[in-house]
PDB file of C-alpha atoms in Angstrom:
ATOM      1  CA  MET A   1     -10.603   5.121  16.200  1.00  0.00           C
ATOM      2  CA  ASN A   2     -11.891   1.767  17.322  1.00  0.00           C
ATOM      3  CA  GLU A   3      -9.752  -1.339  16.933  1.00  0.00           C
ATOM      4  CA  LYS A   4     -11.972  -3.037  14.343  1.00  0.00           C
ATOM      5  CA  LEU A   5     -11.905  -0.013  12.008  1.00  0.00           C
ATOM      6  CA  ARG A   6      -8.139   0.288  12.427  1.00  0.00           C
ATOM      7  CA  LYS A   7      -7.646  -3.384  11.525  1.00  0.00           C
ATOM      8  CA  VAL A   8      -9.919  -3.173   8.485  1.00  0.00           C
ATOM      9  CA  LEU A   9      -8.029  -0.156   7.158  1.00  0.00           C
ATOM     10  CA  MET A  10      -4.674  -1.840   7.736  1.00  0.00           C
ATOM     11  CA  TYR A  11      -5.873  -4.946   5.854  1.00  0.00           C
ATOM     12  CA  LYS A  12      -7.053  -2.699   3.006  1.00  0.00           C
ATOM     13  CA  TYR A  13      -3.735  -0.866   2.735  1.00  0.00           C
ATOM     14  CA  ASN A  14      -1.732  -4.095   2.995  1.00  0.00           C
ATOM     15  CA  ALA A  15      -3.864  -5.603   0.221  1.00  0.00           C
ATOM     16  CA  GLU A  16      -3.202  -2.574  -1.992  1.00  0.00           C
ATOM     17  CA  VAL A  17       0.546  -2.959  -1.444  1.00  0.00           C
ATOM     18  CA  GLN A  18       0.486  -6.692  -2.146  1.00  0.00           C
ATOM     19  CA  ASP A  19      -1.625  -6.214  -5.292  1.00  0.00           C
ATOM     20  CA  ALA A  20       0.775  -3.617  -6.688  1.00  0.00           C
ATOM     21  CA  LEU A  21       3.843  -5.714  -5.800  1.00  0.00           C
ATOM     22  CA  TYR A  22       2.306  -8.732  -7.535  1.00  0.00           C
ATOM     23  CA  LYS A  23       1.590  -6.741 -10.700  1.00  0.00           C
ATOM     24  CA  ILE A  24       5.124  -5.341 -10.765  1.00  0.00           C
ATOM     25  CA  GLN A  25       6.478  -8.867 -10.308  1.00  0.00           C
ATOM     26  CA  CYS A  26       4.335 -10.094 -13.225  1.00  0.00           C
ATOM     27  CA  TYR A  27       5.633  -7.307 -15.457  1.00  0.00           C
ATOM     28  CA  SER A  28       9.177  -8.171 -14.431  1.00  0.00           C
ATOM     29  CA  ASP A  29       8.987 -11.966 -14.619  1.00  0.00           C
ATOM     30  CA  HIS A  30       6.992 -12.285 -17.809  1.00  0.00           C
ATOM     31  CA  GLU A  31       7.908  -9.029 -19.516  1.00  0.00           C
ATOM     32  CA  LEU A  32       4.215  -8.516 -20.149  1.00  0.00           C
ATOM     33  CA  VAL A  33       3.105  -6.002 -22.697  1.00  0.00           C
ATOM     34  CA  ILE A  34      -0.540  -5.040 -22.388  1.00  0.00           C
ATOM     35  CA  PRO A  35      -1.974  -3.509 -25.573  1.00  0.00           C
ATOM     36  CA  GLU A  36      -3.795  -0.749 -23.677  1.00  0.00           C
ATOM     37  CA  HIS A  37      -0.647   0.032 -21.661  1.00  0.00           C
ATOM     38  CA  PRO A  38       2.413  -0.050 -23.908  1.00  0.00           C
ATOM     39  CA  ASP A  39       4.445   2.142 -21.541  1.00  0.00           C
ATOM     40  CA  ILE A  40       5.512  -0.375 -18.907  1.00  0.00           C
ATOM     41  CA  THR A  41       7.666   2.204 -17.124  1.00  0.00           C
ATOM     42  CA  ALA A  42       4.659   4.470 -16.578  1.00  0.00           C
ATOM     43  CA  GLU A  43       2.550   1.551 -15.376  1.00  0.00           C
ATOM     44  CA  VAL A  44       5.182   0.450 -12.856  1.00  0.00           C
ATOM     45  CA  ASP A  45       5.536   4.079 -11.738  1.00  0.00           C
ATOM     46  CA  LYS A  46       1.771   4.207 -11.064  1.00  0.00           C
ATOM     47  CA  LEU A  47       1.973   0.971  -9.089  1.00  0.00           C
ATOM     48  CA  LEU A  48       4.880   2.313  -7.027  1.00  0.00           C
ATOM     49  CA  GLN A  49       2.812   5.413  -6.290  1.00  0.00           C
ATOM     50  CA  LYS A  50      -0.010   3.196  -5.008  1.00  0.00           C
ATOM     51  CA  ILE A  51       2.440   1.370  -2.752  1.00  0.00           C
ATOM     52  CA  ALA A  52       3.843   4.650  -1.423  1.00  0.00           C
ATOM     53  CA  GLU A  53       0.383   6.042  -0.693  1.00  0.00           C
ATOM     54  CA  ALA A  54      -0.767   2.884   1.103  1.00  0.00           C
ATOM     55  CA  GLU A  55       2.438   2.675   3.149  1.00  0.00           C
ATOM     56  CA  ASP A  56       2.156   6.363   4.055  1.00  0.00           C
ATOM     57  CA  LYS A  57      -1.388   5.807   5.289  1.00  0.00           C
ATOM     58  CA  MET A  58      -0.283   2.816   7.363  1.00  0.00           C
ATOM     59  CA  ALA A  59       2.535   4.863   8.889  1.00  0.00           C
ATOM     60  CA  VAL A  60       0.147   7.677   9.819  1.00  0.00           C
ATOM     61  CA  MET A  61      -2.269   5.206  11.388  1.00  0.00           C
ATOM     62  CA  GLU A  62       0.522   3.601  13.389  1.00  0.00           C
ATOM     63  CA  LEU A  63       1.734   6.995  14.541  1.00  0.00           C
ATOM     64  CA  HIS A  64      -1.656   8.300  15.649  1.00  0.00           C
ATOM     65  CA  TYR A  65      -3.781   5.232  16.358  1.00  0.00           C
ATOM     66  CA  ASP A  66      -1.471   2.364  17.325  1.00  0.00           C
ATOM     67  CA  GLN A  67      -2.697   0.813  20.555  1.00  0.00           C
ATOM     68  CA  ASN A  68       0.796  -0.470  21.450  1.00  0.00           C
ATOM     69  CA  VAL A  69       2.276   3.000  21.863  1.00  0.00           C
ATOM     70  CA  ALA A  70       1.750   4.202  25.432  1.00  0.00           C
ATOM     71  CA  ASP A  71       2.904   7.790  25.084  1.00  0.00           C
ATOM     72  CA  LYS A  72       3.472   9.785  21.890  1.00  0.00           C
ATOM     73  CA  THR A  73       4.647  12.962  23.551  1.00  0.00           C
ATOM     74  CA  VAL A  74       7.421  14.683  21.646  1.00  0.00           C
ATOM     75  CA  LEU A  75      10.219  16.005  23.832  1.00  0.00           C
TER      76      LEU A  75
END
């Protein structure tokens, strides 16, 4: 994977995490109730799932495509 593609994907996943964290913070700070989404717990659960998926993808990219790791041989 070339460096530019790797960076773009990392920015994308970081943005997804930040977006979800911001929405959770808004729910928490303002106790927002959205008419279409009365189940706040389910909405926060969905946002946490998005964070987990994005962070998993970043971890996989770092494991397999990080340029700073010289040798990934498992002993």
